[in-house]
Coordinates of N, CA and C and ligand atoms in Angstrom, one line a residue:
M16 N 61.5 -51.6 96.5 CA 60.9 -52.7 97.3 C 60.0 -51.9 97.1
S17 N 58.5 -54.2 97.0 CA 57.9 -53.7 97.2 C 56.7 -53.5 98.2
D18 N 56.0 -52.9 98.6 CA 55.2 -52.4 99.3 C 54.9 -53.6 101.0
D19 N 55.6 -54.9 100.7 CA 55.3 -54.9 102.0 C 56.5 -55.2 102.8
A20 N 57.4 -55.1 102.0 CA 58.9 -54.8 102.6 C 59.4 -53.2 103.1
D21 N 58.5 -52.2 102.4 CA 58.3 -51.1 102.4 C 58.1 -51.1 103.6
H22 N 56.8 -51.5 104.1 CA 55.5 -51.6 105.2 C 57.1 -52.2 106.1
I23 N 57.5 -52.9 105.9 CA 58.6 -53.5 107.0 C 59.6 -53.0 107.4
A24 N 60.3 -52.3 107.0 CA 61.1 -51.2 106.8 C 60.5 -50.6 108.1
E25 N 59.7 -49.8 107.7 CA 59.1 -48.9 108.0 C 58.7 -48.7 109.6
R26 N 57.9 -50.1 109.8 CA 57.8 -50.4 111.6 C 58.8 -50.6 112.2
K27 N 59.8 -51.2 111.6 CA 60.9 -51.3 112.5 C 61.4 -50.3 112.7
M28 N 61.4 -49.1 111.7 CA 61.9 -48.1 111.7 C 61.5 -47.1 113.2
Q29 N 60.1 -47.2 112.9 CA 59.8 -46.8 114.1 C 59.6 -47.3 115.2
F30 N 60.3 -49.0 115.9 CA 59.5 -49.2 116.3 C 61.1 -48.9 117.7
L31 N 62.3 -49.0 116.5 CA 64.1 -48.5 117.4 C 63.6 -47.0 118.0
F32 N 62.7 -46.3 116.9 CA 62.8 -44.1 116.8 C 62.3 -45.2 118.6
A33 N 61.2 -45.4 118.5 CA 60.4 -45.3 120.1 C 61.3 -45.9 121.1
L34 N 61.5 -46.7 121.1 CA 62.9 -47.5 122.2 C 63.8 -46.2 122.6
R35 N 64.5 -45.7 121.0 CA 65.7 -44.8 121.4 C 65.7 -43.9 122.3
S36 N 64.0 -42.9 121.8 CA 63.1 -42.1 122.1 C 62.3 -42.0 123.8
R37 N 62.6 -43.8 124.0 CA 63.1 -43.3 125.5 C 63.5 -43.5 126.4
G38 N 64.5 -43.8 126.1 CA 66.0 -43.5 127.3 C 66.7 -44.6 126.2
V39 N 66.4 -46.0 126.1 CA 66.9 -46.8 126.4 C 67.9 -46.7 124.5
T40 N 69.6 -47.1 125.2 CA 70.9 -45.6 123.7 C 71.5 -47.3 124.2
D41 N 71.5 -48.0 124.7 CA 73.0 -48.6 125.0 C 73.0 -49.8 123.1
K42 N 73.7 -49.7 122.9 CA 74.1 -50.5 121.2 C 73.6 -51.9 121.3
A43 N 74.1 -52.8 122.0 CA 73.9 -53.9 121.7 C 72.5 -54.4 121.9
V44 N 72.2 -53.8 123.5 CA 70.7 -54.4 123.7 C 70.1 -53.4 122.4
L45 N 70.1 -52.5 121.6 CA 69.1 -51.8 120.4 C 69.3 -52.9 118.9
T46 N 70.2 -53.7 119.2 CA 70.3 -54.3 118.0 C 69.9 -55.8 118.7
A47 N 69.9 -55.8 119.8 CA 69.2 -57.6 120.2 C 67.7 -56.9 120.4
M48 N 67.5 -55.9 120.2 CA 65.9 -56.0 119.6 C 65.3 -55.6 118.5
E49 N 66.6 -55.2 117.4 CA 66.2 -54.8 116.0 C 66.5 -56.2 115.9
K50 N 67.0 -57.0 116.3 CA 67.0 -58.7 115.8 C 65.6 -59.6 116.1
V51 N 64.8 -59.3 117.4 CA 64.7 -60.1 117.7 C 63.0 -60.1 117.1
D52 N 62.0 -60.5 116.4 CA 60.8 -60.0 116.0 C 60.0 -60.6 117.0
R53 N 58.7 -59.3 117.6 CA 58.1 -59.3 118.6 C 56.9 -60.1 117.9
G54 N 56.5 -60.1 117.5 CA 55.1 -60.6 116.4 C 55.2 -61.9 116.6
P55 N 55.8 -62.8 117.1 CA 56.0 -64.5 117.2 C 55.7 -64.3 118.7
F56 N 55.5 -63.5 119.2 CA 54.7 -63.6 121.1 C 53.9 -63.3 121.8
I57 N 53.1 -62.8 120.4 CA 51.9 -62.0 120.9 C 51.1 -62.8 119.7
R58 N 50.1 -63.7 120.4 CA 49.3 -63.9 119.6 C 48.0 -64.0 119.6
G59 N 46.9 -63.9 118.6 CA 45.3 -63.9 117.9 C 45.5 -62.3 117.5
Y60 N 44.7 -61.7 118.9 CA 43.6 -60.5 118.3 C 44.4 -59.0 118.9
F61 N 45.7 -59.3 119.5 CA 46.5 -58.6 119.4 C 47.8 -58.0 118.7
S62 N 47.5 -59.7 117.9 CA 49.5 -59.5 117.0 C 49.7 -58.3 116.3
E63 N 48.7 -57.6 115.7 CA 48.2 -56.4 115.4 C 49.5 -55.3 115.3
R64 N 49.5 -55.5 117.3 CA 49.9 -54.3 117.3 C 51.2 -54.7 118.7
A65 N 51.0 -55.2 117.8 CA 53.7 -55.8 117.9 C 54.7 -54.9 118.0
Y66 N 54.6 -54.4 117.5 CA 55.3 -53.5 117.1 C 54.7 -51.9 117.2
E67 N 54.3 -51.8 118.2 CA 54.0 -50.8 118.7 C 54.9 -50.2 120.7
D68 N 54.5 -49.3 121.0 CA 55.5 -49.2 122.1 C 54.1 -49.6 123.2
M69 N 53.3 -50.1 123.6 CA 52.8 -50.7 124.4 C 53.0 -52.0 125.3
P70 N 52.4 -52.3 126.6 CA 52.2 -54.0 126.9 C 51.2 -54.5 126.1
L71 N 50.5 -56.0 125.9 CA 49.9 -57.0 125.3 C 49.6 -56.7 126.6
P72 N 47.9 -57.7 126.7 CA 48.1 -59.3 127.4 C 48.1 -60.6 126.5
I73 N 48.6 -61.4 127.0 CA 49.1 -62.7 126.5 C 48.1 -63.6 127.7
A74 N 48.3 -64.9 127.2 CA 47.7 -66.0 127.9 C 48.1 -65.8 129.6
C75 N 46.4 -66.8 129.9 CA 46.4 -67.1 131.3 C 46.7 -65.4 132.5
G76 N 46.6 -64.7 131.1 CA 45.6 -63.2 132.7 C 46.8 -62.2 132.3
Q77 N 47.9 -62.2 131.3 CA 49.3 -62.2 132.1 C 49.7 -60.5 131.0
T78 N 50.8 -60.5 131.1 CA 51.4 -58.7 129.8 C 52.2 -59.1 128.9
I79 N 53.0 -58.8 127.7 CA 54.3 -58.5 127.2 C 54.3 -57.4 127.7
S80 N 55.7 -57.1 128.6 CA 55.8 -56.0 128.9 C 56.0 -55.0 127.5
Q81 N 56.1 -54.1 128.3 CA 56.1 -52.5 126.8 C 57.7 -52.6 126.5
P82 N 58.5 -52.7 125.2 CA 59.0 -53.1 124.7 C 60.2 -51.5 125.6
S83 N 59.8 -50.4 125.2 CA 60.9 -49.8 126.3 C 61.6 -50.1 127.5
V84 N 60.3 -50.3 128.5 CA 60.8 -51.0 129.5 C 62.0 -51.8 129.0
V85 N 61.1 -53.3 128.5 CA 61.6 -54.5 128.0 C 64.3 -54.2 128.2
G86 N 63.6 -53.2 127.2 CA 64.8 -52.4 127.1 C 65.9 -51.9 128.5
L87 N 64.7 -50.9 128.6 CA 65.7 -50.1 130.3 C 66.2 -51.3 131.4
M88 N 65.3 -52.2 131.4 CA 65.5 -53.1 131.9 C 67.1 -53.9 131.6
T89 N 66.8 -54.4 130.4 CA 68.2 -55.1 129.6 C 68.9 -54.0 129.9
Q90 N 69.0 -53.0 129.9 CA 70.0 -51.8 129.8 C 70.9 -52.0 131.4
A91 N 69.9 -51.2 131.7 CA 69.9 -51.6 133.1 C 70.8 -52.6 133.7
L92 N 70.4 -54.0 133.7 CA 70.6 -55.8 133.8 C 72.9 -55.2 133.3
K93 N 73.3 -54.5 132.6 CA 74.9 -54.1 131.4 C 75.3 -56.3 131.8
V94 N 74.4 -56.5 130.8 CA 74.2 -58.2 130.6 C 75.7 -59.0 128.6
S95 N 76.7 -59.0 129.8 CA 77.9 -59.3 128.9 C 77.6 -61.0 128.5
S96 N 78.5 -61.3 127.8 CA 78.3 -62.6 127.1 C 78.5 -63.8 127.6
R97 N 79.8 -63.4 128.9 CA 79.9 -64.8 129.9 C 79.1 -64.9 130.8
D98 N 78.1 -64.0 130.5 CA 76.9 -64.5 132.0 C 75.7 -65.7 132.0
K99 N 75.5 -66.0 133.3 CA 74.5 -67.2 133.7 C 73.3 -66.0 133.7
V100 N 72.0 -66.0 132.7 CA 71.0 -65.6 134.1 C 69.9 -65.8 134.0
L101 N 69.3 -65.8 135.2 CA 67.9 -65.8 135.2 C 66.9 -64.5 135.1
E102 N 65.8 -65.3 134.8 CA 64.8 -64.2 134.0 C 63.7 -65.0 134.9
V103 N 62.7 -63.9 135.9 CA 61.8 -65.3 136.9 C 60.4 -64.0 136.2
G104 N 60.1 -64.8 135.4 CA 58.3 -64.5 135.0 C 58.4 -64.5 133.0
T105 N 58.6 -66.0 132.6 CA 58.6 -65.8 131.2 C 57.9 -64.8 130.5
G106 N 56.5 -65.3 131.3 CA 54.4 -65.0 130.3 C 55.6 -64.3 129.3
S107 N 55.5 -64.1 127.7 CA 55.3 -64.4 126.5 C 56.9 -65.5 126.0
G108 N 57.7 -64.9 126.5 CA 58.8 -65.1 126.4 C 59.8 -64.3 125.6
Y109 N 59.6 -62.6 125.8 CA 60.6 -61.8 124.3 C 61.5 -60.9 125.2
Q110 N 61.2 -61.6 127.0 CA 62.1 -60.3 127.3 C 63.6 -61.8 127.3
A111 N 63.1 -62.5 127.5 CA 64.7 -64.0 128.2 C 65.2 -63.8 125.4
A112 N 64.0 -63.8 124.9 CA 64.8 -64.1 124.0 C 66.1 -63.2 123.3
I113 N 65.5 -61.5 124.0 CA 66.4 -60.5 124.6 C 67.7 -60.4 124.7
L114 N 67.1 -61.3 126.1 CA 68.8 -61.8 127.3 C 69.2 -63.1 125.7
S115 N 69.3 -63.5 125.4 CA 69.9 -64.5 124.3 C 70.5 -63.6 123.9
Q116 N 70.8 -63.0 123.2 CA 71.4 -62.3 122.4 C 72.4 -62.3 123.3
L117 N 72.5 -61.1 124.0 CA 73.7 -60.7 124.9 C 74.4 -61.0 125.9
A118 N 74.1 -62.7 126.5 CA 74.3 -63.4 127.9 C 75.0 -65.4 126.7
R119 N 75.2 -65.5 127.6 CA 76.2 -66.7 127.8 C 74.8 -68.4 127.6
R120 N 74.0 -67.5 128.5 CA 73.5 -69.1 128.9 C 71.7 -67.8 130.0
V121 N 70.9 -68.6 129.1 CA 69.8 -68.0 129.9 C 67.9 -68.6 130.6
Y122 N 68.0 -68.9 132.0 CA 67.6 -70.2 132.3 C 66.4 -69.0 132.3
T123 N 64.8 -69.5 132.0 CA 63.8 -68.7 132.8 C 62.3 -69.0 133.1
V124 N 62.0 -68.7 134.3 CA 61.1 -69.4 134.9 C 59.3 -68.5 134.5
D125 N 58.8 -69.5 135.2 CA 56.7 -68.4 135.1 C 55.9 -70.0 135.3
R126 N 55.1 -69.3 136.7 CA 54.3 -69.8 137.5 C 53.6 -70.5 136.5
H127 N 53.8 -70.5 135.2 CA 52.2 -71.0 134.7 C 53.1 -71.9 133.2
K128 N 52.2 -73.5 133.7 CA 52.7 -74.4 132.4 C 52.5 -74.1 131.1
R129 N 51.3 -73.1 130.8 CA 51.2 -73.1 129.4 C 51.4 -72.1 129.2
L130 N 51.8 -71.0 129.4 CA 53.5 -70.3 129.4 C 54.9 -70.3 128.6
V131 N 55.1 -71.4 129.8 CA 56.5 -71.2 130.0 C 56.5 -72.8 128.0
T132 N 55.7 -73.8 128.3 CA 55.7 -74.3 127.0 C 55.3 -74.0 125.1
E133 N 54.1 -72.2 125.0 CA 53.9 -71.4 124.5 C 55.6 -71.3 124.3
A134 N 56.6 -70.4 124.9 CA 57.8 -69.3 124.5 C 58.7 -70.7 124.2
S135 N 59.0 -72.0 125.5 CA 59.7 -72.8 124.8 C 59.4 -73.1 123.1
E136 N 58.5 -73.1 122.5 CA 58.2 -73.6 121.6 C 58.7 -72.5 120.1
I137 N 58.9 -71.8 121.0 CA 59.1 -70.6 119.9 C 60.9 -70.1 120.1
F138 N 61.4 -70.1 121.0 CA 62.4 -70.9 121.5 C 62.9 -71.6 120.2
R139 N 62.1 -73.3 120.5 CA 63.0 -73.8 119.6 C 63.0 -73.7 117.8
T140 N 61.7 -72.9 117.5 CA 61.9 -72.9 116.2 C 62.7 -72.1 115.8
H141 N 62.6 -70.9 116.4 CA 63.8 -69.8 116.3 C 65.2 -69.6 116.4
D142 N 65.4 -71.0 117.0 CA 66.7 -71.5 117.3 C 67.5 -70.6 118.0
L143 N 66.8 -70.2 119.0 CA 67.7 -69.5 120.4 C 67.2 -71.0 122.1
T144 N 68.8 -71.0 121.5 CA 69.5 -72.9 121.7 C 69.4 -72.9 122.8
N145 N 70.2 -71.9 123.9 CA 71.0 -71.4 125.3 C 69.5 -70.5 125.7
I146 N 68.2 -70.8 125.7 CA 67.5 -70.7 126.6 C 67.2 -71.8 127.2
T147 N 66.6 -71.6 128.6 CA 65.6 -73.0 128.9 C 64.8 -72.6 129.6
A148 N 63.5 -72.9 129.5 CA 61.9 -72.3 130.3 C 61.7 -73.8 130.9
I149 N 60.9 -73.2 132.2 CA 61.0 -74.1 133.4 C 59.8 -74.1 133.7
T150 N 59.0 -74.8 134.2 CA 58.0 -74.0 136.3 C 58.3 -74.3 136.8
A151 N 58.0 -73.4 137.3 CA 58.3 -72.8 138.9 C 58.1 -71.6 139.6
D152 N 57.6 -71.8 141.3 CA 57.7 -70.6 141.9 C 58.7 -69.5 141.8
G153 N 59.1 -68.9 141.0 CA 60.3 -67.9 140.3 C 60.6 -67.2 142.5
S154 N 60.4 -67.2 142.4 CA 59.9 -66.3 144.1 C 61.5 -67.1 144.8
F155 N 61.7 -68.4 145.0 CA 62.7 -69.2 145.1 C 63.8 -69.2 144.3
G156 N 63.1 -68.9 143.4 CA 65.1 -69.0 141.9 C 65.4 -69.7 141.4
L157 N 66.1 -70.5 141.2 CA 66.3 -71.4 140.3 C 67.6 -72.2 141.3
P158 N 67.7 -73.0 142.2 CA 68.7 -73.4 143.3 C 69.6 -74.0 142.4
D159 N 69.2 -75.1 141.6 CA 69.9 -76.3 141.1 C 71.3 -75.3 140.1
Q160 N 70.8 -74.4 139.7 CA 71.3 -73.0 138.5 C 72.3 -72.2 139.1
A161 N 71.7 -72.4 140.4 CA 72.5 -70.8 140.8 C 74.8 -71.5 141.5
P162 N 75.0 -69.8 141.2 CA 74.7 -68.3 141.1 C 74.2 -67.9 140.2
F163 N 73.5 -66.8 139.8 CA 74.0 -66.0 138.8 C 73.5 -64.8 138.8
D164 N 74.4 -64.9 137.6 CA 75.9 -63.0 138.0 C 74.4 -62.0 137.6
R165 N 73.7 -62.5 136.5 CA 72.1 -61.7 136.3 C 71.2 -62.3 136.4
I166 N 70.0 -61.7 137.2 CA 68.6 -62.1 137.5 C 68.6 -60.8 137.3
I167 N 67.0 -60.3 136.6 CA 65.9 -59.5 136.6 C 64.7 -60.5 136.7
V168 N 63.8 -59.8 137.5 CA 62.7 -59.9 138.2 C 61.4 -59.4 137.1
T169 N 60.2 -59.8 136.1 CA 59.6 -58.8 135.6 C 57.9 -59.3 136.1
A170 N 58.4 -59.3 137.5 CA 56.8 -59.1 138.0 C 57.1 -58.7 139.3
A171 N 55.7 -57.6 140.3 CA 56.4 -56.9 141.0 C 56.3 -57.9 142.3
A172 N 57.4 -57.1 143.3 CA 57.6 -58.2 144.6 C 56.8 -56.6 145.9
E173 N 57.0 -57.3 146.5 CA 57.1 -55.9 147.7 C 58.1 -56.4 148.6
D174 N 58.7 -57.1 148.5 CA 61.0 -57.1 148.0 C 61.4 -57.6 147.6
P175 N 62.5 -57.0 147.5 CA 63.3 -58.0 146.8 C 63.6 -59.5 147.1
P176 N 62.6 -60.3 146.8 CA 63.5 -61.5 147.4 C 64.0 -62.4 148.1
G177 N 64.1 -62.7 149.0 CA 65.9 -63.9 149.5 C 66.1 -64.7 148.9
P178 N 65.8 -65.5 148.5 CA 66.3 -66.5 147.3 C 67.0 -65.6 146.4
L179 N 66.4 -64.8 146.4 CA 66.6 -64.7 144.7 C 68.3 -63.4 145.5
L180 N 68.7 -62.6 146.4 CA 69.3 -62.2 146.2 C 70.6 -62.8 146.9
A181 N 70.6 -64.2 147.3 CA 72.0 -65.9 147.9 C 71.6 -65.6 146.5
Q182 N 70.6 -66.5 145.7 CA 71.7 -66.9 144.4 C 72.2 -65.3 143.1
L183 N 72.0 -64.4 143.5 CA 73.5 -63.5 143.1 C 74.9 -63.6 143.6
K184 N 75.4 -64.2 142.3 CA 76.9 -63.6 142.7 C 77.1 -62.7 143.7
I185 N 78.9 -63.5 143.7 CA 79.4 -61.5 144.7 C 79.7 -60.6 143.5
G186 N 78.9 -59.5 143.0 CA 79.7 -58.4 141.5 C 78.4 -58.6 141.0
G187 N 77.5 -59.5 141.3 CA 76.4 -59.7 140.2 C 75.4 -58.8 140.8
I188 N 74.4 -58.6 139.4 CA 73.2 -57.5 138.9 C 71.7 -58.3 139.2
M189 N 70.9 -57.6 140.1 CA 70.3 -57.8 140.2 C 68.6 -56.8 139.1
V190 N 68.5 -56.8 138.4 CA 67.0 -56.1 138.6 C 65.3 -56.3 138.9
V191 N 65.0 -55.6 139.6 CA 63.6 -55.6 140.1 C 62.3 -55.2 139.3
P192 N 60.7 -54.9 139.6 CA 60.5 -54.0 140.2 C 59.9 -53.9 141.7
V193 N 59.7 -53.3 142.8 CA 59.1 -53.1 143.5 C 58.3 -52.8 143.4
G194 N 57.2 -53.5 144.4 CA 55.6 -52.3 145.3 C 54.5 -52.8 145.4
Q195 N 53.5 -52.5 145.4 CA 52.2 -53.4 145.4 C 51.5 -53.1 144.3
S196 N 51.1 -54.1 144.0 CA 50.7 -54.5 142.4 C 50.0 -53.5 142.2
D197 N 48.8 -52.7 143.4 CA 48.1 -51.5 143.1 C 48.5 -50.2 142.7
A198 N 49.5 -49.8 143.8 CA 50.0 -49.3 144.0 C 51.6 -48.5 142.8
V199 N 51.7 -46.8 143.3 CA 53.3 -47.4 142.4 C 54.6 -48.2 142.1
Q200 N 55.5 -49.0 141.2 CA 56.4 -49.7 141.5 C 57.6 -48.6 141.2
H201 N 59.2 -48.7 141.7 CA 59.8 -48.7 140.7 C 61.0 -50.0 140.5
L202 N 61.1 -49.8 139.6 CA 62.8 -50.7 139.6 C 63.7 -50.2 140.1
I203 N 63.6 -51.2 140.3 CA 65.3 -51.3 142.0 C 66.4 -52.4 140.9
R204 N 68.0 -51.0 141.4 CA 68.6 -52.4 140.9 C 69.9 -52.7 142.3
V205 N 70.1 -53.9 142.1 CA 70.4 -54.4 143.1 C 71.6 -55.3 142.5
T206 N 72.9 -54.4 143.7 CA 74.1 -55.0 143.8 C 75.0 -55.4 144.2
R207 N 74.9 -57.1 143.9 CA 75.7 -57.7 145.5 C 77.5 -57.5 145.0
H208 N 78.0 -57.0 146.2 CA 79.2 -56.7 147.1 C 79.6 -58.2 148.1
E209 N 81.6 -58.3 148.2 CA 81.4 -59.3 148.9 C 80.7 -58.9 150.2
T210 N 80.6 -57.0 150.9 CA 79.7 -57.6 151.8 C 78.5 -57.2 152.3
G211 N 78.3 -57.1 151.2 CA 76.7 -56.4 151.2 C 75.8 -56.0 149.7
F212 N 74.9 -55.4 149.2 CA 74.3 -55.4 148.8 C 73.8 -53.6 148.3
D213 N 73.6 -52.6 147.1 CA 74.1 -51.6 147.5 C 72.0 -51.6 146.2
Y214 N 71.9 -50.5 146.9 CA 71.1 -50.1 146.8 C 69.9 -49.2 145.8
D215 N 70.3 -49.2 144.2 CA 69.6 -48.3 143.2 C 68.3 -47.8 142.8
E216 N 67.2 -47.3 142.7 CA 65.7 -46.7 142.3 C 66.1 -45.9 140.4
L217 N 65.6 -46.6 139.9 CA 65.7 -46.4 138.5 C 65.1 -45.5 137.9
R218 N 63.6 -46.0 138.2 CA 62.7 -45.3 138.0 C 61.4 -46.1 138.0
P219 N 60.0 -45.6 138.0 CA 58.8 -45.9 138.4 C 58.9 -47.3 136.3
V220 N 57.4 -47.9 137.4 CA 56.9 -48.9 136.4 C 55.5 -49.9 137.0
R221 N 54.9 -50.5 136.0 CA 53.8 -50.8 136.4 C 54.1 -53.1 136.1
F222 N 54.0 -53.5 136.5 CA 54.3 -54.8 136.9 C 53.1 -55.7 137.0
V223 N 52.5 -56.8 136.5 CA 51.6 -57.5 137.2 C 52.5 -58.4 138.7
P224 N 52.2 -57.8 139.3 CA 52.2 -59.0 141.5 C 53.1 -59.9 141.0
L225 N 54.3 -60.5 141.3 CA 54.7 -62.0 141.5 C 53.7 -62.1 142.5
V226 N 53.5 -64.3 142.2 CA 52.3 -64.4 142.5 C 53.2 -65.5 143.3
E227 N 52.9 -66.5 144.1 CA 53.5 -67.4 145.2 C 52.6 -68.5 145.1
G228 N 53.6 -69.9 144.5 CA 52.5 -70.8 143.7 C 52.9 -71.6 142.9
L229 N 52.3 -72.3 142.5 CA 52.6 -72.9 140.5 C 50.6 -71.9 140.1
G230 N 51.0 -71.4 139.7 CA 49.4 -71.2 138.4 C 48.3 -72.5 138.6
R231 N 47.3 -73.1 138.4 CA 46.0 -73.9 138.2 C 46.4 -74.6 136.9
D232 N 47.0 -74.3 136.1 CA 47.4 -74.8 135.0 C 49.0 -75.1 134.9
G233 N 49.6 -75.3 135.1 CA 50.6 -75.6 136.1 C 51.2 -77.4 137.6
Ligands
SAH328 N1 59.1 -61.6 130.3 C1 57.8 -61.7 130.5 C2 56.6 -60.4 131.0 C3 56.1 -61.1 132.1 S1 54.4 -60.7 133.0 C4 57.4 -60.8 128.3 O1 58.6 -60.5 128.7 O2 56.2 -61.7 128.2 C5 54.8 -61.4 134.3 C6 54.9 -63.0 134.5 O3 55.5 -63.4 135.5 C7 53.9 -63.8 134.5 O4 53.5 -64.6 133.5 C8 53.3 -64.4 135.5 O5 52.9 -65.8 135.6 C9 54.6 -64.1 136.2 N2 55.1 -64.7 137.7 C10 53.8 -63.8 138.3 N3 54.3 -64.9 139.7 C11 55.6 -66.2 139.1 C12 56.3 -65.9 140.2 N4 55.9 -66.6 141.8 N5 57.5 -67.7 140.0 C13 57.2 -68.0 138.5 N6 56.3 -66.7 137.7 C14 55.3 -65.6 137.8

């Protein structure tokens, strides 16, 4: 192997090792994360650090989540290949790209038009044709496409937003970080039953806040 190929293979091994050692054990999730290169989702100065297990700054003052957190959230969502998934908080588009490997269809919304435009461009150039990215205030969900089998929120809400609960199918699952933006937040898994909702608290996390309305560029 050339030095370059060696380096890429080693980087990939370290990336997958970090995921496993932080509790990402689901085979399908690991395969998806092995397949989708995080590099293109990070531009500029921080792009060199794309394969480290850390959150990094992206445009519009937002962050791409830590890969192991992406893995743990995806695992908690229990996505199947028949599922129609809504993601609130497109950001870089990385989480949506991972979901696209596991689900039938992914809708992802962000309040910043610039992030949606840049992510859509990556989806197009990488042939991720089952993702639709839309500029919208995701706290209201996506009524046109509802109901969803799975919903993932990648910004912290003070409570799971009512419209999102309403747009979840019976038997559906939503994963959402809940808590104040400057305090400890917890990742919550909500499961919808015939008669109501079950809530599981999974782990402490730290996310940027879910903000109402469109960004100034949106
Ligand atoms: N999932 C992303 C990281 C998300 S960062 C990734 O894989 O890179 C959180 C994102 O949520 C930010 O891009 C922010 O603009 C978005 N956001 C915050 N409030 C929102 C709202 N009400 N509706 C839609 N997007 C929102």
